[in-house]
Tab-separated table of N, CA, C and O in Angstrom:
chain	number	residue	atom	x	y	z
P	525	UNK	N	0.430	1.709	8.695
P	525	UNK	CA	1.299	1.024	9.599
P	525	UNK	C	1.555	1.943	10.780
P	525	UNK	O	2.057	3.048	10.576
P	526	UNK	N	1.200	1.500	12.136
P	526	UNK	CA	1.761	2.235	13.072
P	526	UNK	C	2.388	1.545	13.873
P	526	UNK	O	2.102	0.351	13.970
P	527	UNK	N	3.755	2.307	14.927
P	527	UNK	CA	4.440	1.793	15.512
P	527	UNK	C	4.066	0.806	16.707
P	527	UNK	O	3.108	0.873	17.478
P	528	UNK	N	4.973	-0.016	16.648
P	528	UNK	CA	4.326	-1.036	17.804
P	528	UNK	C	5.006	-0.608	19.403
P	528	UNK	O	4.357	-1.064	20.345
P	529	UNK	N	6.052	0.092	19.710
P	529	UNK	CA	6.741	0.714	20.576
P	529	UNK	C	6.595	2.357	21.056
P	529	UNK	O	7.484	3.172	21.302
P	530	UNK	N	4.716	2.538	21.092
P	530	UNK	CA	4.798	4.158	21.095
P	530	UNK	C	4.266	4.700	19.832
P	530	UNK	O	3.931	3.978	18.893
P	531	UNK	N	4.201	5.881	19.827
P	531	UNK	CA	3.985	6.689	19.019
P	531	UNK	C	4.162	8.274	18.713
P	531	UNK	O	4.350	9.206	19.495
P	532	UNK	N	4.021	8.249	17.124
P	532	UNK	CA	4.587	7.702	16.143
P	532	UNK	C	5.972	6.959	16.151
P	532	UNK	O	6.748	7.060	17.102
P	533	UNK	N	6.181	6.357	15.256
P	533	UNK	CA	5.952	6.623	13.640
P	533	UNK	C	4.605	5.653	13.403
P	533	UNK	O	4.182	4.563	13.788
P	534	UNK	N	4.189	6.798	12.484
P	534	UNK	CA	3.218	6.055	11.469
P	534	UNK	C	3.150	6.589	10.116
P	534	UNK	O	3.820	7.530	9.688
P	535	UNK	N	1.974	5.664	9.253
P	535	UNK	CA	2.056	6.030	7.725
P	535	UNK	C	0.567	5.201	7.521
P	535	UNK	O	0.345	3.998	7.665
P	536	UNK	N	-0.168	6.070	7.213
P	536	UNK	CA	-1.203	5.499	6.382
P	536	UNK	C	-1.192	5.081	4.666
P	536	UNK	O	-0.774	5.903	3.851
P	537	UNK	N	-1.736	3.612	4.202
P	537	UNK	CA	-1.656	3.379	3.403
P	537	UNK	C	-2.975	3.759	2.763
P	537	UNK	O	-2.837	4.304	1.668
P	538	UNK	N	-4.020	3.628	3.115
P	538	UNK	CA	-5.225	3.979	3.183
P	538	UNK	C	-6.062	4.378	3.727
P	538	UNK	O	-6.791	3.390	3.808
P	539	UNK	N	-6.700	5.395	4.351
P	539	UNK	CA	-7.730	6.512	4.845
P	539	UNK	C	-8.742	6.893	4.390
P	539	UNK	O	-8.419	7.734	3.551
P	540	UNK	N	-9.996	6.784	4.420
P	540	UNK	CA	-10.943	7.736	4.219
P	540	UNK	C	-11.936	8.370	5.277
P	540	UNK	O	-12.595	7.752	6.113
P	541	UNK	N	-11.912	9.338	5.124
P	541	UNK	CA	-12.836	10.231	6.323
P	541	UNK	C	-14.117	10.713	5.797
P	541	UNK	O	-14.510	11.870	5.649
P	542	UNK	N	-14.659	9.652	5.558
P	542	UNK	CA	-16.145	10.005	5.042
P	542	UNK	C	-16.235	10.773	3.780
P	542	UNK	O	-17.264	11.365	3.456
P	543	UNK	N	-14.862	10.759	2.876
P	543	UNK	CA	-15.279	11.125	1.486
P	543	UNK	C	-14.864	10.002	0.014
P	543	UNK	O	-14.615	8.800	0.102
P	544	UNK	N	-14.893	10.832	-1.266
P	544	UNK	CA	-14.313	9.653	-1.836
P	544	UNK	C	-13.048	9.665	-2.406
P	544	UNK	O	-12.558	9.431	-3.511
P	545	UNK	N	-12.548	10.128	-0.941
P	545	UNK	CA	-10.810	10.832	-1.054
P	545	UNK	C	-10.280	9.410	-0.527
P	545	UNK	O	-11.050	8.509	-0.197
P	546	UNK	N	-9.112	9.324	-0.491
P	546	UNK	CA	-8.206	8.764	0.302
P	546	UNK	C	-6.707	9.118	0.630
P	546	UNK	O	-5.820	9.287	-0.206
P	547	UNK	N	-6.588	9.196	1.960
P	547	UNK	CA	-5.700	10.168	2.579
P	547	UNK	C	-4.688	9.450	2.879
P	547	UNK	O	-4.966	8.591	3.716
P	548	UNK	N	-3.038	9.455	2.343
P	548	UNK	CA	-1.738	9.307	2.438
P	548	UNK	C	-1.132	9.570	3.830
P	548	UNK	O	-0.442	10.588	3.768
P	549	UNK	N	-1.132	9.345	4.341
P	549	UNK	CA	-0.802	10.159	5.408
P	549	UNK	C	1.053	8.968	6.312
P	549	UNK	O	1.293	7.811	6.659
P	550	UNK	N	1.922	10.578	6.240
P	550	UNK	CA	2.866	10.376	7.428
P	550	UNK	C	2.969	11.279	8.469
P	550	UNK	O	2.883	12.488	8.254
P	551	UNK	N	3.230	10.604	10.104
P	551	UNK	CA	3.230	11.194	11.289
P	551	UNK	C	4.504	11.078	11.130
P	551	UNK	O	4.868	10.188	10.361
P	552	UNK	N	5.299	11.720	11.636
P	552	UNK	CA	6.819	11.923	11.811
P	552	UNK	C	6.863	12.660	13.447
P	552	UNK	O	7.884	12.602	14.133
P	553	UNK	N	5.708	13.277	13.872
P	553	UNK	CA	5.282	13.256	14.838
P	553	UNK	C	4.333	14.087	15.222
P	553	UNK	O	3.907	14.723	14.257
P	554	UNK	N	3.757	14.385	16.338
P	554	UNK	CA	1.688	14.878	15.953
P	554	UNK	C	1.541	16.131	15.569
P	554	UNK	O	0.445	16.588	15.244
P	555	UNK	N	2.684	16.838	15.570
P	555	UNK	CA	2.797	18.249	14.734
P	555	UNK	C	2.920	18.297	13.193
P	555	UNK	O	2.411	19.016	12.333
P	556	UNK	N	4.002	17.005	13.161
P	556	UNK	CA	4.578	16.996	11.825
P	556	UNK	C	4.432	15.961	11.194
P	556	UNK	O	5.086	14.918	11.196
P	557	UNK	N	3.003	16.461	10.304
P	557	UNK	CA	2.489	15.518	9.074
P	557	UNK	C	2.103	15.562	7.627
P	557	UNK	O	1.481	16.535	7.202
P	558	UNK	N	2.390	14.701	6.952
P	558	UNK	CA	1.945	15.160	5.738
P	558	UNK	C	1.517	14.274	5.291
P	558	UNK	O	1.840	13.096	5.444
P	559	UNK	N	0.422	14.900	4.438
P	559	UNK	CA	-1.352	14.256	4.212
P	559	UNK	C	-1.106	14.325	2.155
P	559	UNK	O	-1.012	15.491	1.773
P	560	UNK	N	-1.059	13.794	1.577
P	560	UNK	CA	-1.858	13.780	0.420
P	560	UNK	C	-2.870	13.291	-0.225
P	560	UNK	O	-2.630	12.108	-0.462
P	561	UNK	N	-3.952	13.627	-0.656
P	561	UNK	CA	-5.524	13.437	-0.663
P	561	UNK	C	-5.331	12.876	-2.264
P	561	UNK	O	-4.662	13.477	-3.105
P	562	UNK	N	-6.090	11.540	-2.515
P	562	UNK	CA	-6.409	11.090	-4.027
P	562	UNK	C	-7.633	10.682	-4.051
P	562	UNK	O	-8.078	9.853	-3.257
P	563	UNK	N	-8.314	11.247	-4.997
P	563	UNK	CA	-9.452	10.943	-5.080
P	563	UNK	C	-9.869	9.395	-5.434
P	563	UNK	O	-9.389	8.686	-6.318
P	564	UNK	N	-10.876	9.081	-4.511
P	564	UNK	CA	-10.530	7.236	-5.108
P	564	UNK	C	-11.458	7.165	-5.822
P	564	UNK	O	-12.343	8.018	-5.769
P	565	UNK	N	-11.521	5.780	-6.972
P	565	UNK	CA	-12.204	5.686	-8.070
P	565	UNK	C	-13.769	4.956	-7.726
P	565	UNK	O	-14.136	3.867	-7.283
P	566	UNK	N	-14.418	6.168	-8.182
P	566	UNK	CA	-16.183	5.692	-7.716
P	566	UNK	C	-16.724	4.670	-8.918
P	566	UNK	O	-17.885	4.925	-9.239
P	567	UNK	N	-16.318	3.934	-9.405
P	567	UNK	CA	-16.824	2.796	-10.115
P	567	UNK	C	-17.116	1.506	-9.674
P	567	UNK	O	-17.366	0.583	-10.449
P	568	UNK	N	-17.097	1.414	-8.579
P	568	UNK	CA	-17.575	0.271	-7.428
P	568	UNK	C	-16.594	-0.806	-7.768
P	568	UNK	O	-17.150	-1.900	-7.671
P	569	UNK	N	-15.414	-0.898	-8.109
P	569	UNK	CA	-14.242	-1.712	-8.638
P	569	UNK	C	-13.312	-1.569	-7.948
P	569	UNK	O	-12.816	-0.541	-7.487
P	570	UNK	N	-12.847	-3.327	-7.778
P	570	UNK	CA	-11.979	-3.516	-6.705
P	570	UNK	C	-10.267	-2.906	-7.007
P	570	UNK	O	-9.578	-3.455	-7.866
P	571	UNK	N	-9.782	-1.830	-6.253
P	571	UNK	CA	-8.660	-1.294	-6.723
P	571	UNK	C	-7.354	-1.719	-5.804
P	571	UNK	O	-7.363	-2.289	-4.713
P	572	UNK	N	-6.395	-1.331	-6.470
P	572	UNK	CA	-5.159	-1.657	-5.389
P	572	UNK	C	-4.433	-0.707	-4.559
P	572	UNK	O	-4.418	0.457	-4.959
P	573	UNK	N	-3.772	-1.016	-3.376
P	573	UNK	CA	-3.270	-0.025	-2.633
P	573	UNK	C	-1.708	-0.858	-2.243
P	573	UNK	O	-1.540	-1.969	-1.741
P	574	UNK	N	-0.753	0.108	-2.671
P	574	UNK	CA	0.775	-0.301	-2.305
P	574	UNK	C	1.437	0.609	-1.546
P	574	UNK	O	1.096	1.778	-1.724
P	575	UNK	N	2.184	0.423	-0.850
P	575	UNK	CA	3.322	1.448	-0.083
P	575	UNK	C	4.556	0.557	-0.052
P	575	UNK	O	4.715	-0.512	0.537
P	576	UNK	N	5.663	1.473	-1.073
P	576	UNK	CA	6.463	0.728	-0.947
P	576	UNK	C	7.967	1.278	0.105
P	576	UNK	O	8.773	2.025	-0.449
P	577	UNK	N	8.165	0.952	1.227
P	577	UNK	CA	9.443	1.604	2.097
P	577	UNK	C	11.009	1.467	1.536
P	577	UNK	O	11.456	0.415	1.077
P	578	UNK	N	11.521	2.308	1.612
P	578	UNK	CA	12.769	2.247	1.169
P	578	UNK	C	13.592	3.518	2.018
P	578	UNK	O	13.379	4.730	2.050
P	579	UNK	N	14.899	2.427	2.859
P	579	UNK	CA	15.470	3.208	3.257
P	579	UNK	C	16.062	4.290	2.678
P	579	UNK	O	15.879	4.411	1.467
P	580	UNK	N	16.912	5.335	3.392
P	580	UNK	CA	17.258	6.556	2.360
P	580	UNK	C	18.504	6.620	2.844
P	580	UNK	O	18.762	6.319	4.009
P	581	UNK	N	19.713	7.165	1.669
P	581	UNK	CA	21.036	6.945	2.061
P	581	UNK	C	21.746	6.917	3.423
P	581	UNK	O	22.783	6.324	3.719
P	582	UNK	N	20.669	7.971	4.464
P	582	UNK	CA	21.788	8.171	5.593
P	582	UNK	C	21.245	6.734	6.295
P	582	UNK	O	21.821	6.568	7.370
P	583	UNK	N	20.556	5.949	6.067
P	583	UNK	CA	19.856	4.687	7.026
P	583	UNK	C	19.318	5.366	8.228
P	583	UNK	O	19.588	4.851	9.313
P	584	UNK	N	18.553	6.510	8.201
P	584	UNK	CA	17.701	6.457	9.313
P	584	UNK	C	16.499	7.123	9.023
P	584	UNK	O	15.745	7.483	9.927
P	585	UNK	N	16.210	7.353	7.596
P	585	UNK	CA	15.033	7.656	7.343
P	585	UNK	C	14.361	7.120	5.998
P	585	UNK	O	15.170	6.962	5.084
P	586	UNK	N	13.093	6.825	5.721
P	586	UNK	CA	12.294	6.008	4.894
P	586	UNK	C	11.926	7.124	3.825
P	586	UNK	O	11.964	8.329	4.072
P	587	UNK	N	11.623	6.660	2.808
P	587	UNK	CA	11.285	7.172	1.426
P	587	UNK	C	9.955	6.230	1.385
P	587	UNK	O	10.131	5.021	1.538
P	588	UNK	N	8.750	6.680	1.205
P	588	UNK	CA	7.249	5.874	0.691
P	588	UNK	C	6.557	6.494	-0.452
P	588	UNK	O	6.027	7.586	-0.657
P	589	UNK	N	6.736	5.472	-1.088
P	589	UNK	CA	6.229	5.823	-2.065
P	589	UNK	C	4.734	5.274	-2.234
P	589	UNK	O	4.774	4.052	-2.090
P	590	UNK	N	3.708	5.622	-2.432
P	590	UNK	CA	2.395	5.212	-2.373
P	590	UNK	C	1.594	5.275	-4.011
P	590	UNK	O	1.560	6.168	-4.857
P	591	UNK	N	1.064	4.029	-3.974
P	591	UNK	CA	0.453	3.646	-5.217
P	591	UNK	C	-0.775	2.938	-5.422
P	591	UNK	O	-0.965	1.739	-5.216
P	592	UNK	N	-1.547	3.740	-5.823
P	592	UNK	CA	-2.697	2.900	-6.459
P	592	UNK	C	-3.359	2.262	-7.687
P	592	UNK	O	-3.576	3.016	-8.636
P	593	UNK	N	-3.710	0.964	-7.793
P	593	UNK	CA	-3.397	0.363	-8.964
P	593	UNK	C	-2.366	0.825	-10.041
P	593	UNK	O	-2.326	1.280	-11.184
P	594	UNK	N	-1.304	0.327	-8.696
P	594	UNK	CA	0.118	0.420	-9.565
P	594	UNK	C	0.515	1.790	-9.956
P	594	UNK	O	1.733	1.852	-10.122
P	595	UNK	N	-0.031	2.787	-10.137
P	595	UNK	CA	0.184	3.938	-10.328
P	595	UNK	C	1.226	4.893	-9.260
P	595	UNK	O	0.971	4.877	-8.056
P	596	UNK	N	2.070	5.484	-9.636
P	596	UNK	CA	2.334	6.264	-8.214
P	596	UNK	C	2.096	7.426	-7.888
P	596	UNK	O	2.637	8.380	-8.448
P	597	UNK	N	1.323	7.532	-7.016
P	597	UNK	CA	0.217	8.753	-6.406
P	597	UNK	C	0.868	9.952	-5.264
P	597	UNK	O	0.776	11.178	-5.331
P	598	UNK	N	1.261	9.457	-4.657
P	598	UNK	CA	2.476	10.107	-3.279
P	598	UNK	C	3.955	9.744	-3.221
P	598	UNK	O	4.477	8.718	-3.657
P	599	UNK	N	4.628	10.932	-2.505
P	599	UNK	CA	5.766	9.867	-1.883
P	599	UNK	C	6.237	10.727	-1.010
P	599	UNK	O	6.458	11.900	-1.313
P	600	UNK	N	6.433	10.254	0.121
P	600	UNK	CA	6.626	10.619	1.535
P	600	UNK	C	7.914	10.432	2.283
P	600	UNK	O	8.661	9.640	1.709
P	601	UNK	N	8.495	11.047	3.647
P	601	UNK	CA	9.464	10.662	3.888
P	601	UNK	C	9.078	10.305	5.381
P	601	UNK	O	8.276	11.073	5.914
P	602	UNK	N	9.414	9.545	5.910
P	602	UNK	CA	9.416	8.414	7.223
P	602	UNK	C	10.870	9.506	8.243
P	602	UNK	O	12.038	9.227	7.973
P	603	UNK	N	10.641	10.433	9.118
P	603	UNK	CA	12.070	10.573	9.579
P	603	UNK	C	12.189	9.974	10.348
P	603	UNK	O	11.139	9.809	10.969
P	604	UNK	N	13.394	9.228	10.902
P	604	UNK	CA	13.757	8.789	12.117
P	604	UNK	C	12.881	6.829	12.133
P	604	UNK	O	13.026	6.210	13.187
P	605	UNK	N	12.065	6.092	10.929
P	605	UNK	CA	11.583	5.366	10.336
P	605	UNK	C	12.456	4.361	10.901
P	605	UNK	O	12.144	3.737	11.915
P	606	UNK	N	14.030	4.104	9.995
P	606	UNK	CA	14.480	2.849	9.691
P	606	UNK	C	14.902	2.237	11.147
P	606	UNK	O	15.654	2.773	11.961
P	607	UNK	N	14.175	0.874	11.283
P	607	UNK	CA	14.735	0.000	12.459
P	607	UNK	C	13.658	0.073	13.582
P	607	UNK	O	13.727	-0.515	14.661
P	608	UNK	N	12.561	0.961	13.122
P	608	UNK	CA	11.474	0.983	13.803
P	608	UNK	C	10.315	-0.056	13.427
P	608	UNK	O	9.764	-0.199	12.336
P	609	UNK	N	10.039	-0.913	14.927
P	609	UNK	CA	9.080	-1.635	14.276
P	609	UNK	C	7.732	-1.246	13.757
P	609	UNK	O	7.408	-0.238	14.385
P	610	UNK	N	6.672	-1.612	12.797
P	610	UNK	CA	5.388	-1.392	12.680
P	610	UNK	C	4.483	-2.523	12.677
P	610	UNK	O	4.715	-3.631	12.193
P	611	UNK	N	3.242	-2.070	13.368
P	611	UNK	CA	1.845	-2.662	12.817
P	611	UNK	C	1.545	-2.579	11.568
P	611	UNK	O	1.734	-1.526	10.958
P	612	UNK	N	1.037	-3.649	10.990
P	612	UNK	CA	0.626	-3.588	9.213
P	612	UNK	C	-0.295	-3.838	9.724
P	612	UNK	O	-1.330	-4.015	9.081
């Protein structure tokens, strides 16, 4: 998801850069990112990808939690996130 007003914020739900990784990724902004790499499953089977947002007590920053086939793989924080629109 990236912002529709500028940039960042963004959050990748799914990434791959030419391996059989797939990369988590939050911009919080182009310095400050964080990437977690899961290896995706080479069995040629159709898998799932979730990100679920959830504001965080002070209401101005996101909690993501990232999951594949249901599993939870990452979880990330969105700063400055809540009330910002995104591209899905």
């Amino acid at each position: 998801m990236e912002a529709v007003n500028g940039w960042p914020p963004e959050t990748d739900i799914g990434e791959w850069k030419g391996t059989a990784n797939n990369w988590y990724n939050t911009f919080n902004t182009s310095s400050i990112v964080r990437s977690d790499l899961v290896s995706w499953p080479t069995d040629l089977s159709f898998h799932s990808l979730k990100a679920v947002l959830t504001a965080e007590s002070n209401n101005v920053d996101v909690r993501i939690d990232f999951y594949m086939d249901n599993v939870l793989r990452a979880t990330q924080y969105g700063a400055g996130f809540v009330g910002k629109p995104l591209w899905l």
